[in-house]
CSV table of C-alpha atoms in Angstrom, one decimal:
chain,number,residue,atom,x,y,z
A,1,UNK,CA,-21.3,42.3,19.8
A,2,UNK,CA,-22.8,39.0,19.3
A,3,UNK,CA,-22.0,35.8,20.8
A,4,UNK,CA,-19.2,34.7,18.2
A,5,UNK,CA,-17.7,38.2,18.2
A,6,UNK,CA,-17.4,38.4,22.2
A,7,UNK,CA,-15.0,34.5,21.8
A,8,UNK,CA,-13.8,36.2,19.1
A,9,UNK,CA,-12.6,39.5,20.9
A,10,UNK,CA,-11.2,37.3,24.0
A,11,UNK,CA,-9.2,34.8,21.5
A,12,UNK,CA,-7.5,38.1,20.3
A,13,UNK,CA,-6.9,39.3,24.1
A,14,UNK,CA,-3.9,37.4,24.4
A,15,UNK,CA,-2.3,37.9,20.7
A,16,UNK,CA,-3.0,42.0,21.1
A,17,UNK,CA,-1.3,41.7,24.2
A,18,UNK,CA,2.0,40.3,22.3
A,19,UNK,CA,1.6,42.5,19.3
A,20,UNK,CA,1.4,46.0,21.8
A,21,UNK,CA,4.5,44.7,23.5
A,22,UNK,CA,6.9,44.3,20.4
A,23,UNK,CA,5.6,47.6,19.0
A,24,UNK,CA,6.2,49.3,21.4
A,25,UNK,CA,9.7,48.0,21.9
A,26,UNK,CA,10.2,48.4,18.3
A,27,UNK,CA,8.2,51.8,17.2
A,28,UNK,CA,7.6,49.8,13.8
A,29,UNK,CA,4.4,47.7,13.2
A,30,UNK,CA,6.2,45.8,10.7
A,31,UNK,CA,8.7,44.3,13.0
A,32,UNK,CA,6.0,44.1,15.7
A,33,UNK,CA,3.8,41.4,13.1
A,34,UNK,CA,7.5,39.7,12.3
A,35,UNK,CA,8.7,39.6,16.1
A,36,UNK,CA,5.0,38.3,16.6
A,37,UNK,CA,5.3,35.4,13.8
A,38,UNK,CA,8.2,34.2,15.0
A,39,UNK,CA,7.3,33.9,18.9
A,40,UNK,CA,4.0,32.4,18.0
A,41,UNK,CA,5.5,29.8,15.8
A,42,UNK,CA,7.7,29.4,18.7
A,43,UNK,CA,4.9,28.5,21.1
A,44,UNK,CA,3.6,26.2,18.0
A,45,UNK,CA,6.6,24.4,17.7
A,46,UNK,CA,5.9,21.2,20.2
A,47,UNK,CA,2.8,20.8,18.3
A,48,UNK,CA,4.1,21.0,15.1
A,49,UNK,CA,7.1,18.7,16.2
A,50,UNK,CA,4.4,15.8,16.7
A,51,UNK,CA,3.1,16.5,13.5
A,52,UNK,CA,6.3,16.3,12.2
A,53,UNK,CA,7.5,13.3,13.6
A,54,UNK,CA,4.6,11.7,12.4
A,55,UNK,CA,4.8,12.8,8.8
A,56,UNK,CA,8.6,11.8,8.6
A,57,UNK,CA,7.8,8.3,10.0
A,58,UNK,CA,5.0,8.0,7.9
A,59,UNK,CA,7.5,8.9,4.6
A,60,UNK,CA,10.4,6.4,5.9
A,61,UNK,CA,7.6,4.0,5.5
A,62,UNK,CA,6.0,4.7,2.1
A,63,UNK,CA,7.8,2.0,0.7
A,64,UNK,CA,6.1,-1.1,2.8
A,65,UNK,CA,2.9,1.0,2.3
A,66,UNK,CA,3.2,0.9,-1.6
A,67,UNK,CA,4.2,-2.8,-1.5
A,68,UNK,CA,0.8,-3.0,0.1
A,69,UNK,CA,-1.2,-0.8,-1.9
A,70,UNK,CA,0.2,-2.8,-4.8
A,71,UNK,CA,-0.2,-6.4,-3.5
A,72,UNK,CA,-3.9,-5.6,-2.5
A,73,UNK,CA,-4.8,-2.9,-5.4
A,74,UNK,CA,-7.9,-5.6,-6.4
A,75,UNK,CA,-9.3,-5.9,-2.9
A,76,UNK,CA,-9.4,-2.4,-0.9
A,77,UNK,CA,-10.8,-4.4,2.1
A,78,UNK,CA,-7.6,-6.4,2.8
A,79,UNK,CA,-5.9,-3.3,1.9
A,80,UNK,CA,-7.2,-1.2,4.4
A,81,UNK,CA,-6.8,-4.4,7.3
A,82,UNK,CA,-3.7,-4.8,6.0
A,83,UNK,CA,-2.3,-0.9,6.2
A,84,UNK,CA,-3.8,-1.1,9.7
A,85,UNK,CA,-2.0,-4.3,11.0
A,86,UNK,CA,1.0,-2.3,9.5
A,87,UNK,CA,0.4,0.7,11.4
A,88,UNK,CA,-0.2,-1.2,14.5
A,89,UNK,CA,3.4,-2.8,14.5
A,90,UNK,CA,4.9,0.3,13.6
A,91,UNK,CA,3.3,1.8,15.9
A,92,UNK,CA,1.8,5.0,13.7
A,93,UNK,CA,-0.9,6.6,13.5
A,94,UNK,CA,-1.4,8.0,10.1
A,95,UNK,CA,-4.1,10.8,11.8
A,96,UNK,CA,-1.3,12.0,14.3
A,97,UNK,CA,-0.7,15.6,14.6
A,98,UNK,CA,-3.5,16.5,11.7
A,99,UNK,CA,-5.5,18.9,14.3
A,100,UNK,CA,-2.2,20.8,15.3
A,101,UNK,CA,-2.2,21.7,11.7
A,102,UNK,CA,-5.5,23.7,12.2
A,103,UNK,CA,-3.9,25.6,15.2
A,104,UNK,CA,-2.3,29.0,12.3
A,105,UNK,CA,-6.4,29.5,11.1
A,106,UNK,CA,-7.7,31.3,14.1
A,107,UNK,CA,-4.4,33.0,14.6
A,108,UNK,CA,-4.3,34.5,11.0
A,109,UNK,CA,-8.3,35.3,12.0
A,110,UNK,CA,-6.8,37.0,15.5
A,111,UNK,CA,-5.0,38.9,14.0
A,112,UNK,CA,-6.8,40.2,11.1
A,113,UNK,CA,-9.1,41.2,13.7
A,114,UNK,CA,-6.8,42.9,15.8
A,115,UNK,CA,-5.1,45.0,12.4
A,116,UNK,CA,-8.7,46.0,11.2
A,117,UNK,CA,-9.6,47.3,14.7
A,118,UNK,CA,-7.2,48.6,16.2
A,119,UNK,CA,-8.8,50.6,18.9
A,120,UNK,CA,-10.8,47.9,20.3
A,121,UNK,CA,-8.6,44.9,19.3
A,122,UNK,CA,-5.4,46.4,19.8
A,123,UNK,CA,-5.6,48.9,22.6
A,124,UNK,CA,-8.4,46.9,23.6
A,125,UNK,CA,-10.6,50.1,24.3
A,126,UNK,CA,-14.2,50.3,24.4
A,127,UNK,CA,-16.3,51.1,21.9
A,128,UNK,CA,-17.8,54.2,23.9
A,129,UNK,CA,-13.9,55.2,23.1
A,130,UNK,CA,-14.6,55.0,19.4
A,131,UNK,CA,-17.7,56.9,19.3
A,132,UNK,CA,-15.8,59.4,21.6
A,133,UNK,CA,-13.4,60.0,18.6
A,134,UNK,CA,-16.0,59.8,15.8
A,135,UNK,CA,-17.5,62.7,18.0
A,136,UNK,CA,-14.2,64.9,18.3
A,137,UNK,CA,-13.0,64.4,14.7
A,138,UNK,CA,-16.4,65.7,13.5
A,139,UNK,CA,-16.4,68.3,15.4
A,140,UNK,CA,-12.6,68.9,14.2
A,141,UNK,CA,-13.8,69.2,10.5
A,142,UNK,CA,-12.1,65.9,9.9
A,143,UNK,CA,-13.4,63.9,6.3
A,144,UNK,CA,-15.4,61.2,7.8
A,145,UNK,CA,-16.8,60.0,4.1
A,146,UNK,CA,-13.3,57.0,4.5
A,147,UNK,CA,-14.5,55.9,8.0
A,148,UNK,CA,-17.9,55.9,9.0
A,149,UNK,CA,-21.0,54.9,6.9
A,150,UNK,CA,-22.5,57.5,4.4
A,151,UNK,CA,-25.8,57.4,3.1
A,152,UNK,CA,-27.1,60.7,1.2
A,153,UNK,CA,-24.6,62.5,2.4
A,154,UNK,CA,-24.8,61.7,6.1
A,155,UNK,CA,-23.6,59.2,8.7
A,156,UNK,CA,-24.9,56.5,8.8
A,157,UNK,CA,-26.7,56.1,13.0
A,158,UNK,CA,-28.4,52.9,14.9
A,159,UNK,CA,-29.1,53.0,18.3
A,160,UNK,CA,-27.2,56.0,18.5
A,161,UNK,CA,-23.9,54.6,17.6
A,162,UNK,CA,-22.5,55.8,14.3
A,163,UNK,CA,-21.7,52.8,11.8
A,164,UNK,CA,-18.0,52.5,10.8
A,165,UNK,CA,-17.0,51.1,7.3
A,166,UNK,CA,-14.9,48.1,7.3
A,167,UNK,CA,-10.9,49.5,8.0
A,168,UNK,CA,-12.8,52.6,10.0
A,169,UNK,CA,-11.0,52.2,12.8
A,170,UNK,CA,-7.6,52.4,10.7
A,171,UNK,CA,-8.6,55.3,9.4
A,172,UNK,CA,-10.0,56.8,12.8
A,173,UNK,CA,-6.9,55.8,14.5
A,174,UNK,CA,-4.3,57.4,11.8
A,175,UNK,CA,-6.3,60.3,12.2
A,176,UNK,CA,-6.6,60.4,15.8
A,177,UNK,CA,-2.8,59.7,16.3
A,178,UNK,CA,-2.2,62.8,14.0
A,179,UNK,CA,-4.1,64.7,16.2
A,180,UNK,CA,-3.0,64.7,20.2
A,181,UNK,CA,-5.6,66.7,21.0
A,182,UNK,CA,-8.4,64.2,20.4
A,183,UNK,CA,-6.7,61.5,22.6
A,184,UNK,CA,-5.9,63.4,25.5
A,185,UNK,CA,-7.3,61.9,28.8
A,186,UNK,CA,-7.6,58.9,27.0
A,187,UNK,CA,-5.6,56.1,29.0
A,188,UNK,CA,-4.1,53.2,27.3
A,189,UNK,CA,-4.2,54.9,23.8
A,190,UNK,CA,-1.2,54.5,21.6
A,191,UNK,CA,0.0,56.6,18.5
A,192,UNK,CA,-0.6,54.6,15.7
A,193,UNK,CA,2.4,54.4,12.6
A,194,UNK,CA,1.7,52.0,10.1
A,195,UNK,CA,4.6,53.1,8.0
A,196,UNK,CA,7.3,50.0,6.8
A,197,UNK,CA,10.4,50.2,5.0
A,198,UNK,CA,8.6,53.0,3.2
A,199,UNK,CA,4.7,51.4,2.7
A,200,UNK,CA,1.8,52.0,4.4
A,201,UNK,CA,0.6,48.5,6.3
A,202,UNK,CA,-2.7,49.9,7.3
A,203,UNK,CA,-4.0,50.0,2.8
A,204,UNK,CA,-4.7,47.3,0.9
A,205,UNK,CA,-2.1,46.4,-1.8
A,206,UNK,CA,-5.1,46.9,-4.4
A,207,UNK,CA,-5.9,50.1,-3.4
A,208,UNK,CA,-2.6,50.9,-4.1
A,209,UNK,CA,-2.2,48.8,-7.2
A,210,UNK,CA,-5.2,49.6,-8.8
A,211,UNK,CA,-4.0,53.2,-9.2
A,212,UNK,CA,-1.5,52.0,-11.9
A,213,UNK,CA,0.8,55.1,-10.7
A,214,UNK,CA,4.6,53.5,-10.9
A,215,UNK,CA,6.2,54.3,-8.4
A,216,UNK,CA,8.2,52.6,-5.6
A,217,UNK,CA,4.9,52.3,-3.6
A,218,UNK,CA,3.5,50.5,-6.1
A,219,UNK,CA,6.0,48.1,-6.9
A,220,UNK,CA,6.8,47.9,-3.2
A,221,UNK,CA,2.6,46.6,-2.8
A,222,UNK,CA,2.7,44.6,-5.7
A,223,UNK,CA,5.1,42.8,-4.2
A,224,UNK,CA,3.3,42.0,-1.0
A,225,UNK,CA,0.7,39.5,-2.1
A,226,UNK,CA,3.1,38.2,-4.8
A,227,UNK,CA,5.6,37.5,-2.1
A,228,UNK,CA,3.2,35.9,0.2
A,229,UNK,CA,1.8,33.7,-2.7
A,230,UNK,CA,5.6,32.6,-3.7
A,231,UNK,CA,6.6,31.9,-0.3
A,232,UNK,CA,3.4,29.7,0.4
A,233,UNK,CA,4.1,27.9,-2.7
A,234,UNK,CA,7.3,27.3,-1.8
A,235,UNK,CA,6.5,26.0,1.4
A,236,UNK,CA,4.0,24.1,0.1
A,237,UNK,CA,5.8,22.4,-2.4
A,238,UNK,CA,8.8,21.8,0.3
A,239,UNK,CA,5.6,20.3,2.7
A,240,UNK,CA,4.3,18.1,-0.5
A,241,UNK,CA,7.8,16.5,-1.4
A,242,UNK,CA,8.5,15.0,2.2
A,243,UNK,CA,4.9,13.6,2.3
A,244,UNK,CA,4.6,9.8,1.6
A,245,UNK,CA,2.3,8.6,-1.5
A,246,UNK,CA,2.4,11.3,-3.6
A,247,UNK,CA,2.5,9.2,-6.4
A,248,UNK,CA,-0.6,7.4,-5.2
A,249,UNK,CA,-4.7,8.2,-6.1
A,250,UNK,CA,-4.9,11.4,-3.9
A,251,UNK,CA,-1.8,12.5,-5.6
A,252,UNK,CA,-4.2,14.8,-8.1
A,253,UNK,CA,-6.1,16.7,-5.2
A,254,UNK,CA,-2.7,17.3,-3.2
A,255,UNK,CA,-1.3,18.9,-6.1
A,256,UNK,CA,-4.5,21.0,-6.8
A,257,UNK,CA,-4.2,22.0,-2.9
A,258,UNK,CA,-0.7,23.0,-3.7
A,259,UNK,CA,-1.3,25.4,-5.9
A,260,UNK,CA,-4.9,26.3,-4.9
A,261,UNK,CA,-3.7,27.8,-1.3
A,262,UNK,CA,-0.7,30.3,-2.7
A,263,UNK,CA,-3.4,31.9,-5.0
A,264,UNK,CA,-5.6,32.5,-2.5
A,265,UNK,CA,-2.6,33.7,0.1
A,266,UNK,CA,-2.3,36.2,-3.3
A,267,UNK,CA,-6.0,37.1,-3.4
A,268,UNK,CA,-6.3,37.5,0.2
A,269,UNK,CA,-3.0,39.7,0.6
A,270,UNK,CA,-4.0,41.9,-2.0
A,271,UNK,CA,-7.7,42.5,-1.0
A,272,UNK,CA,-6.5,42.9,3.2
A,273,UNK,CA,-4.0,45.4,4.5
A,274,UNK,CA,-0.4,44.8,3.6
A,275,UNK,CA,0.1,44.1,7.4
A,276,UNK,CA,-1.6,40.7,7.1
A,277,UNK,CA,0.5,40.2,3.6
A,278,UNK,CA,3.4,41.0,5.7
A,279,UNK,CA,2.3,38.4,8.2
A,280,UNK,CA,1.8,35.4,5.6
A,281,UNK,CA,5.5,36.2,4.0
A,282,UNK,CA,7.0,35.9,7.7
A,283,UNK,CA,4.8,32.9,8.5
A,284,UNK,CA,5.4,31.0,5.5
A,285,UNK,CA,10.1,31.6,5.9
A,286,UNK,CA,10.0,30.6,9.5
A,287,UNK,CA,7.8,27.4,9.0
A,288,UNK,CA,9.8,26.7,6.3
A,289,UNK,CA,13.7,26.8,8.4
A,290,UNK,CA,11.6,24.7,11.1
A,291,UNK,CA,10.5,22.0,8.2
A,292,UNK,CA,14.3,21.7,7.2
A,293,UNK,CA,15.6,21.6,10.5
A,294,UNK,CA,13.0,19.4,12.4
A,295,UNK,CA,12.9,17.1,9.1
A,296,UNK,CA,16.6,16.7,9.4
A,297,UNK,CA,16.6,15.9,13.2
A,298,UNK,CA,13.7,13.2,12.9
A,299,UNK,CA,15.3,11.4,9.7
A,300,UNK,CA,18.5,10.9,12.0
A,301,UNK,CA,16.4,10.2,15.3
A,302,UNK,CA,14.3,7.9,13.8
A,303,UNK,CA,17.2,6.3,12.0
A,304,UNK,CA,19.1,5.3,15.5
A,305,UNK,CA,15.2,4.4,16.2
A,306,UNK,CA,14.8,2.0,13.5
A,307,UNK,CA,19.2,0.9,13.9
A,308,UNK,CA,18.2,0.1,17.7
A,309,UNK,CA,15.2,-1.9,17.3
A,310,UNK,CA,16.6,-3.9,14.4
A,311,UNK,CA,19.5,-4.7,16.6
A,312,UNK,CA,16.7,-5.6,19.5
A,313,UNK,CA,15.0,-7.9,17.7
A,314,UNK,CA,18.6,-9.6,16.6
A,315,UNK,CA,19.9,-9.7,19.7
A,316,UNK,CA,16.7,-11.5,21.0
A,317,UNK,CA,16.9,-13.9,18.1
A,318,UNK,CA,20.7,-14.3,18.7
A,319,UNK,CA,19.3,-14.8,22.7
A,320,UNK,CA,16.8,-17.7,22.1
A,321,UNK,CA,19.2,-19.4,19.1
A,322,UNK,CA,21.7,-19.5,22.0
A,323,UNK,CA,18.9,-21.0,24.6
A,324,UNK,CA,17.6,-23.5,22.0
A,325,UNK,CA,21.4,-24.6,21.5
A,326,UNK,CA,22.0,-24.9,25.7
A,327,UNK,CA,18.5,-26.9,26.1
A,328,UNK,CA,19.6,-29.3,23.2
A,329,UNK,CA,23.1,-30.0,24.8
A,330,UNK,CA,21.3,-30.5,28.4
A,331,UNK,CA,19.4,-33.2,26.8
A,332,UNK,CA,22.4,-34.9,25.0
A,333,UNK,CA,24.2,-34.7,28.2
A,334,UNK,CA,21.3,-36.0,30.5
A,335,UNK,CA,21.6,-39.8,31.2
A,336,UNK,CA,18.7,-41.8,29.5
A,337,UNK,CA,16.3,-42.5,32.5
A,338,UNK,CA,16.2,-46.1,33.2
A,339,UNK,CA,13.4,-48.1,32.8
A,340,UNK,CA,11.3,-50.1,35.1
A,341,UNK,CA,10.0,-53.9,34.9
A,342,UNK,CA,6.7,-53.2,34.0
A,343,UNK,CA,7.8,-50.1,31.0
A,344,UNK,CA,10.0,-52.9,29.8
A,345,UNK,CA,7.3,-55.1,29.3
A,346,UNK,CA,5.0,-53.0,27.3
A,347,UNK,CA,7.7,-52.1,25.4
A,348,UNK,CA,8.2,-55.5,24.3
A,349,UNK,CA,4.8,-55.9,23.5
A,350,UNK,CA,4.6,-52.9,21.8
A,351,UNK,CA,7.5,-54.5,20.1
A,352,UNK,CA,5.9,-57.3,19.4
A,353,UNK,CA,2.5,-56.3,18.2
A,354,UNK,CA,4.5,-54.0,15.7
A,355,UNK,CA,6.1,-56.2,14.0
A,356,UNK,CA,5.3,-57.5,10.7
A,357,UNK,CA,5.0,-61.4,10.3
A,358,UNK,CA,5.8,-63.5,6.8
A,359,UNK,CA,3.1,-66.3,7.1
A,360,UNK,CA,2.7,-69.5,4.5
A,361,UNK,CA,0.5,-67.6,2.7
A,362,UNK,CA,2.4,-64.3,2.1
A,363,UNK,CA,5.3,-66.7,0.1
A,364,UNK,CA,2.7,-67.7,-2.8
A,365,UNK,CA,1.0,-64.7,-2.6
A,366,UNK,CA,0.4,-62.7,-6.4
A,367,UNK,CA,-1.6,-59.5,-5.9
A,368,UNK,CA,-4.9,-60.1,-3.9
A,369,UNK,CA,-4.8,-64.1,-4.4
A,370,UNK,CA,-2.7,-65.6,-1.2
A,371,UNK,CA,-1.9,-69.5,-2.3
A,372,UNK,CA,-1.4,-68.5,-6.3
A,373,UNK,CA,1.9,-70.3,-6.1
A,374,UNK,CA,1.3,-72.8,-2.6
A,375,UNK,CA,2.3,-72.4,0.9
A,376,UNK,CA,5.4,-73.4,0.6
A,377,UNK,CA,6.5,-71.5,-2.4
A,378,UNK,CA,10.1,-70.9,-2.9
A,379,UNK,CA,11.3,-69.4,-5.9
A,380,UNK,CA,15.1,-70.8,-5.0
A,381,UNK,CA,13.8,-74.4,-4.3
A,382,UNK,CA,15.3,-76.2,-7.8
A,383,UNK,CA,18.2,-73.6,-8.0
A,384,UNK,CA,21.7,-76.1,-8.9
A,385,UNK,CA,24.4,-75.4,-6.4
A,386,UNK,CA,27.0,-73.4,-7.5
């Protein structure tokens, strides 16, 4: 076990631990991958909640964001200051939240681990267990061809330890839980029964589908990986609508992701056991009922957010309208203060200085030319009395 494979065996400590206890209250591995879904999207939630928040503010918002987008289309500089300057009085950060998102990809890679190896990832036996079992079914006249490595005819050997095939420890398991004898003195092993509503969680879907035997087997695979794909586009789409700018220039590579990720939730489901399909179809429902929920209860929190600022900010206009008014009637009421000798003397010759004087020469004056007319122009002089 390499280095990556050891982090990877202790990330799937904790999630095998989960998965043994709701099997083993329920006796049904399907159950025991719902009852898991739902209690680790449970321990998701405050993370997701974040995100949520986030991307609900983010939506109540698209409308100042288009406005700006629009205003500043030519200049992607002052767009870009300008969405920021927005964020900053919002108080949003368009990144929040975006690595919680990440958090489901290295459960879905747990747990693939822990369904494909289920004797070292589930029971969280040793390998020396394995080869143990390899041994005794051998020995038993068990067909080894389905779980270990064949080449002409043999198995295939390094370093002493015989090579499995990919879903070899399904198989090794199935067989070994079908046969009590090979697992006694073994502590910590559990019996093994992949059977659901009638399917087989351990196969692939394709091994079953590409059979083309109708039956309800068949139909019941088929509809595995289709369900998983419809449920992940529904989600998706359901994700997609309550997302701000969809209308915008990204809006052609969000709808390509759209679609992009429920055809390979199909391809995956049908080329992995049916458990993991089973998985993706629980995931997809329960994140789903939290979207609607959680997107209902942060339109109406941040609603009474937005109600109760707006009403802030009047109230503290109301406030200082009501100061300015108080300040202005102090001042009317205030007696002016009385001046002294000296103040009214400047005054007065401030007064003085200011004021315009008519002299001889402003009387005759016509344009730039002082005396057109004479000093002592009057244009009344010869007027008759009335």
């Amino acid at each position: 076990m390499g280095f990556f494979g050891t982090i990877g065996y202790f990330i799937c400590i904790p999630f095998a631990a989960l998965l043994r206890l709701f099997y083993n209250l329920t006796g049904s591995y399907g159950f025991a991958i719902i009852l898991f879904t739902l209690v680790i999207k449970l321990i998701l939630l405050p993370f997701q909640m974040k995100s949520k928040k986030s991307m609900v503010r983010m939506s109540r918002m698209s409308g100042k964001m288009k406005e700006i987008q629009k205003k500043y289309a030519n200049n992607q500089a002052k767009m870009n200051e300008e969405m920021q300057k927005f964020y900053a009085e919002e108080g949003v950060n368009p990144m929040s939240g975006c690595l919680w998102s990440f958090l489901p990809l290295p459960i879905l890679l747990a747990l693939y681990s822990i369904i494909r190896q289920p004797i070292t990832h589930f029971m969280m036996l040793g390998e020396d267990v394995v080869q143990k079992l390899v041994t005794a079914a051998t020995a038993a006249g068990v067909d080894m061809s389905a779980i270990v490595q064949m080449k002409d005819g043999a198995a295939v050997v390094v370093d002493g330890v015989t090579q499995l095939s990919p879903y070899g420890q399904i198989g090794l398991a199935k067989v070994a839980s079908s046969m009590p004898e090979l697992t006694s003195g073994i502590d910590g092993w559990i019996n093994m029964n992949y059977s659901f509503l009638g399917l087989d969680l351990s196969a692939t879907p394709w091994s079953t589908v590409s059979t083309f035997a109708i039956s309800g087997v068949f139909i019941g695979m088929l509809l595995i990986p289709l369900l998983a794909g419809g449920s992940q586009l529904l989600f998706s789409h359901f994700t997609m609508k309550q997302q701000p700018g969809m209308d915008g220039p990204g809006a052609g590579s969000t709808k390509t992701m759209m679609y992009m990720m429920p055809l390979m939730s199909v391809y995956f489901a049908f080329i992995m056991p049916a458990a993991l399909g089973v998985y993706w179809i629980a995931q997809s429902l329960i994140s789903m009922v939290q979207e609607l929920i959680m997107g209902k209860f942060y339109n109406k929190k941040l609603e009474e957010e937005e109600t109760a600022r707006y009403e802030a900010r009047q109230a503290d206009r109301q406030r200082r309208m009501e100061e300015g008014r108080r300040q202005q009637e102090k001042l009317r009421q205030e007696p002016a203060p009385k001046m002294t000798l000296k103040e009214k003397q400047r005054a007065a010759q401030e007064a003085k200085a200011t004021k315009k004087k008519i002299t001889t020469s402003e009387a005759g004056r016509i344009g730039d030319r002082p005396y057109a007319r004479g000093r002592s122009y009057k244009a009344d002089r010869y007027d008759s009395e009335q």
